[in-house]
mmCIF file of C-alpha atoms in Angstrom:
data_model
loop_
_atom_site.group_PDB
_atom_site.id
_atom_site.type_symbol
_atom_site.label_atom_id
_atom_site.label_comp_id
_atom_site.label_asym_id
_atom_site.label_seq_id
_atom_site.Cartn_x
_atom_site.Cartn_y
_atom_site.Cartn_z
ATOM 1 C CA PRO K 1 0.612 27.649 42.334
ATOM 2 C CA GLU K 2 -2.208 29.951 43.193
ATOM 3 C CA SER K 3 -1.675 33.051 45.590
ATOM 4 C CA ASP K 4 -4.162 34.391 48.291
ATOM 5 C CA ASP K 5 -4.710 38.235 48.565
ATOM 6 C CA ASP K 6 -1.173 39.290 50.171
ATOM 7 C CA GLY K 7 1.151 37.307 47.402
ATOM 8 C CA GLU K 8 1.537 34.545 49.303
ATOM 9 C CA PRO K 9 0.818 30.942 48.110
ATOM 10 C CA LEU K 10 -1.884 29.088 48.990
ATOM 11 C CA PRO K 11 -1.487 25.611 50.764
ATOM 12 C CA SER K 12 -2.073 22.266 48.360
ATOM 13 C CA PHE K 13 -5.230 20.208 48.893
ATOM 14 C CA PHE K 14 -2.837 17.279 50.335
ATOM 15 C CA ASP K 15 -0.786 19.712 52.622
ATOM 16 C CA VAL K 16 -4.052 20.908 53.746
ATOM 17 C CA ILE K 17 -5.087 16.816 54.659
ATOM 18 C CA SER K 18 -2.356 15.828 55.687
ATOM 19 C CA ASN K 19 -2.128 18.435 58.725
ATOM 20 C CA ASP K 20 -5.492 17.848 59.852
ATOM 21 C CA GLU K 21 -5.590 14.373 60.728
ATOM 22 C CA ASP K 22 -8.807 14.410 62.616
ATOM 23 C CA ALA K 23 -10.874 15.582 59.788
ATOM 24 C CA THR K 24 -9.271 12.996 57.543
ATOM 25 C CA LEU K 25 -9.459 10.220 59.881
ATOM 26 C CA LYS K 26 -13.094 11.417 60.100
ATOM 27 C CA GLN K 27 -13.609 11.022 56.113
ATOM 28 C CA ILE K 28 -11.844 7.999 56.249
ATOM 29 C CA VAL K 29 -14.387 6.723 59.107
ATOM 30 C CA SER K 30 -17.565 8.090 56.437
ATOM 31 C CA ILE K 31 -16.278 6.565 53.476
ATOM 32 C CA ASP K 32 -16.043 3.300 55.592
ATOM 33 C CA ASN K 33 -19.620 3.101 57.507
ATOM 34 C CA GLY K 34 -20.757 4.375 53.504
ATOM 35 C CA ILE K 35 -19.474 1.501 51.927
ATOM 36 C CA ASN K 36 -20.142 -0.598 54.695
ATOM 37 C CA LEU K 37 -23.780 0.236 54.373
ATOM 38 C CA ILE K 38 -23.942 -0.112 50.523
ATOM 39 C CA VAL K 39 -22.545 -3.980 51.030
ATOM 40 C CA GLU K 40 -25.426 -4.652 53.427
ATOM 41 C CA LYS K 41 -28.113 -3.207 51.236
ATOM 42 C CA THR K 42 -26.410 -4.958 48.334
ATOM 43 C CA GLN K 43 -26.208 -8.186 50.703
ATOM 44 C CA SER K 44 -30.175 -7.385 51.162
ATOM 45 C CA PHE K 45 -31.087 -6.869 47.587
ATOM 46 C CA ILE K 46 -29.027 -10.077 46.162
ATOM 47 C CA ALA K 47 -30.734 -12.238 48.905
ATOM 48 C CA TYR K 48 -34.508 -10.787 47.685
ATOM 49 C CA TYR K 49 -33.756 -11.934 44.474
ATOM 50 C CA GLU K 50 -32.287 -15.111 45.564
ATOM 51 C CA LYS K 51 -34.579 -15.679 47.750
ATOM 52 C CA THR K 52 -37.375 -14.710 44.972
ATOM 53 C CA TYR K 53 -36.638 -16.275 41.958
ATOM 54 C CA LYS K 54 -33.190 -18.791 42.680
ATOM 55 C CA HIS K 55 -35.696 -21.609 42.026
ATOM 56 C CA LEU K 56 -35.956 -20.455 38.163
ATOM 57 C CA TRP K 57 -32.235 -20.471 37.544
ATOM 58 C CA GLU K 58 -31.281 -23.550 39.947
ATOM 59 C CA GLN K 59 -34.206 -26.215 39.106
ATOM 60 C CA ASP K 60 -33.688 -28.416 35.901
ATOM 61 C CA MET K 61 -36.949 -27.709 33.988
ATOM 62 C CA VAL K 62 -35.892 -30.699 31.584
ATOM 63 C CA ALA K 63 -35.877 -33.239 34.582
ATOM 64 C CA HIS K 64 -38.576 -31.369 36.754
ATOM 65 C CA VAL K 65 -40.858 -31.584 33.086
ATOM 66 C CA LYS K 66 -40.062 -35.682 32.802
ATOM 67 C CA ARG K 67 -40.562 -36.427 36.275
ATOM 68 C CA TYR K 68 -43.748 -34.515 36.237
ATOM 69 C CA ALA K 69 -44.805 -37.069 33.077
ATOM 70 C CA LYS K 70 -44.151 -39.958 34.768
ATOM 71 C CA ALA K 71 -46.136 -38.894 37.898
ATOM 72 C CA LYS K 72 -49.182 -38.408 35.714
ATOM 73 C CA LYS K 73 -50.618 -35.638 36.997
ATOM 74 C CA PRO K 74 -54.146 -34.561 37.085
ATOM 75 C CA LEU K 75 -55.160 -31.442 34.310
ATOM 76 C CA SER K 76 -56.064 -29.126 37.939
ATOM 77 C CA SER K 77 -51.676 -29.424 38.470
ATOM 78 C CA PHE K 78 -51.058 -28.386 34.966
ATOM 79 C CA GLU K 79 -53.568 -25.763 34.974
ATOM 80 C CA ALA K 80 -51.844 -24.484 38.604
ATOM 81 C CA ASP K 81 -48.688 -24.444 37.601
ATOM 82 C CA ILE K 82 -48.945 -22.715 34.022
ATOM 83 C CA THR K 83 -50.866 -19.966 36.042
ATOM 84 C CA LYS K 84 -47.739 -19.621 38.867
ATOM 85 C CA TYR K 85 -45.190 -19.483 36.132
ATOM 86 C CA LYS K 86 -47.675 -16.607 34.305
ATOM 87 C CA GLU K 87 -48.035 -15.068 37.334
ATOM 88 C CA LEU K 88 -44.362 -15.595 37.952
ATOM 89 C CA PHE K 89 -43.513 -13.907 35.167
ATOM 90 C CA VAL K 90 -45.857 -10.239 35.460
ATOM 91 C CA GLU K 91 -44.097 -10.018 38.761
ATOM 92 C CA VAL K 92 -40.541 -10.398 37.602
ATOM 93 C CA GLU K 93 -41.929 -7.595 34.726
ATOM 94 C CA GLY K 94 -43.025 -5.412 37.808
ATOM 95 C CA GLU K 95 -39.638 -5.406 39.189
ATOM 96 C CA ASP K 96 -37.608 -2.139 38.746
ATOM 97 C CA GLN K 97 -34.989 -2.863 36.191
ATOM 98 C CA ILE K 98 -32.440 0.164 37.899
ATOM 99 C CA THR K 99 -32.225 0.539 41.596
ATOM 100 C CA ASN K 100 -30.032 3.247 43.488
ATOM 101 C CA MET K 101 -28.238 2.702 46.712
ATOM 102 C CA ALA K 102 -26.561 6.199 47.821
ATOM 103 C CA PHE K 103 -23.803 5.988 45.445
ATOM 104 C CA LEU K 104 -24.412 3.068 43.348
ATOM 105 C CA ARG K 105 -26.516 2.016 40.689
ATOM 106 C CA ILE K 106 -27.884 -0.844 39.630
ATOM 107 C CA ASP K 107 -28.647 -2.180 36.541
ATOM 108 C CA VAL K 108 -30.866 -5.513 37.007
ATOM 109 C CA GLY K 109 -32.127 -5.557 33.139
ATOM 110 C CA PRO K 110 -29.744 -8.502 31.579
ATOM 111 C CA LEU K 111 -30.909 -10.339 35.094
ATOM 112 C CA LYS K 112 -34.746 -9.514 34.727
ATOM 113 C CA GLN K 113 -34.838 -10.080 30.904
ATOM 114 C CA THR K 114 -33.172 -13.969 31.926
ATOM 115 C CA LEU K 115 -35.897 -14.664 33.907
ATOM 116 C CA LEU K 116 -38.276 -13.382 32.267
ATOM 117 C CA LYS K 117 -37.006 -16.208 29.716
ATOM 118 C CA ARG K 118 -36.863 -18.850 32.521
ATOM 119 C CA CYS K 119 -40.773 -18.527 33.219
ATOM 120 C CA GLU K 120 -41.392 -18.336 29.420
ATOM 121 C CA GLU K 121 -39.715 -21.831 29.064
ATOM 122 C CA TRP K 122 -40.678 -23.347 32.592
ATOM 123 C CA ARG K 123 -44.451 -22.520 31.492
ATOM 124 C CA ASP K 124 -43.737 -23.563 27.441
ATOM 125 C CA GLY K 125 -42.094 -26.713 29.475
ATOM 126 C CA PHE K 126 -45.706 -27.611 30.922
ATOM 127 C CA THR K 127 -47.644 -26.309 28.081
ATOM 128 C CA ARG K 128 -45.620 -28.834 25.577
ATOM 129 C CA LEU K 129 -46.220 -31.755 28.570
ATOM 130 C CA LEU K 130 -49.733 -31.058 28.541
ATOM 131 C CA ASN K 131 -50.429 -30.890 24.638
ATOM 132 C CA GLU K 132 -48.454 -34.289 24.544
ATOM 133 C CA THR K 133 -50.681 -36.122 27.092
ATOM 134 C CA ALA K 134 -53.318 -35.033 25.610
ATOM 135 C CA ILE K 135 -52.672 -36.112 22.110
ATOM 136 C CA ALA K 136 -51.304 -39.409 23.205
ATOM 137 C CA GLU K 137 -54.595 -39.497 25.840
ATOM 138 C CA LEU K 138 -56.762 -38.783 22.254
ATOM 139 C CA ASP K 139 -54.880 -41.428 20.417
ATOM 140 C CA ALA K 140 -56.049 -43.751 23.030
ATOM 141 C CA VAL K 141 -60.099 -42.916 22.332
ATOM 142 C CA TYR K 142 -59.372 -42.911 18.526
ATOM 143 C CA GLU K 143 -57.953 -45.945 18.849
ATOM 144 C CA TYR K 144 -60.119 -47.917 21.330
ATOM 145 C CA CYS K 145 -63.268 -46.674 19.029
ATOM 146 C CA ALA K 146 -61.608 -47.723 15.996
ATOM 147 C CA ARG K 147 -61.159 -51.587 17.707
ATOM 148 C CA ASN K 148 -64.891 -51.569 18.716
ATOM 149 C CA GLU K 149 -66.034 -50.512 15.353
ATOM 150 C CA LYS K 150 -63.945 -53.104 14.077
ATOM 151 C CA ILE K 151 -65.429 -55.785 15.858
ATOM 152 C CA LEU K 152 -68.829 -54.472 15.804
ATOM 153 C CA SER K 153 -69.302 -54.299 12.193
ATOM 154 C CA GLN K 154 -68.921 -58.003 12.088
ATOM 155 C CA PRO K 155 -71.860 -60.185 11.593
ATOM 156 C CA ALA K 156 -72.500 -62.035 14.545
ATOM 157 C CA ARG K 157 -72.122 -65.808 14.050
ATOM 158 C CA ASP K 158 -74.431 -67.082 16.646
ATOM 159 C CA LEU K 159 -76.422 -65.999 19.909
ATOM 160 C CA ASP K 160 -73.600 -65.671 22.473
ATOM 161 C CA HIS K 161 -71.578 -63.999 19.983
ATOM 162 C CA LEU K 162 -74.270 -61.434 19.345
ATOM 163 C CA ALA K 163 -75.043 -61.299 22.964
ATOM 164 C CA GLU K 164 -70.951 -60.208 23.289
ATOM 165 C CA LEU K 165 -71.667 -57.774 20.532
ATOM 166 C CA VAL K 166 -74.763 -55.956 22.339
ATOM 167 C CA ASN K 167 -72.650 -55.969 26.066
ATOM 168 C CA LEU K 168 -69.646 -54.587 23.716
ATOM 169 C CA HIS K 169 -72.076 -52.159 22.632
ATOM 170 C CA LYS K 170 -73.274 -50.724 25.689
ATOM 171 C CA LYS K 171 -70.180 -50.666 27.199
ATOM 172 C CA CYS K 172 -68.650 -48.445 24.516
ATOM 173 C CA VAL K 173 -72.223 -46.399 24.683
#
């Protein structure tokens, strides 16, 4: 044990704290207030991420894209949704990776990477559906052209048949 200048042993930290109940109580209250403040800030932080990005992890992308395909959405809807997820990607990239709240340090790097991946998955899902829809529509146009080319390349049997061929030609052109 250490001694003071007079050779008397210095009281231990425990002795000092246990003899001063007011100071000890003040410290406990201060620690409790600090913890409560951090809990509020942390809950607010979590609420922000849930409000802003929760749909990315809660909504089933595959089922949503299937419903989207059945609805036969116009090109403008595809463009709006693809742009939405591109902008959301940029927004997530802009979020701070590390946030300090008094004595608490929050690293959202893994969450941020997951959200970025989900944004890419949503964007890719809509892009893939748009590609599949465009291919199907182009195949239908090719089939239509091939079918009518075959009909129009046949010689007319009579005047009525010739009139049908002329009307079909006008319709195609």
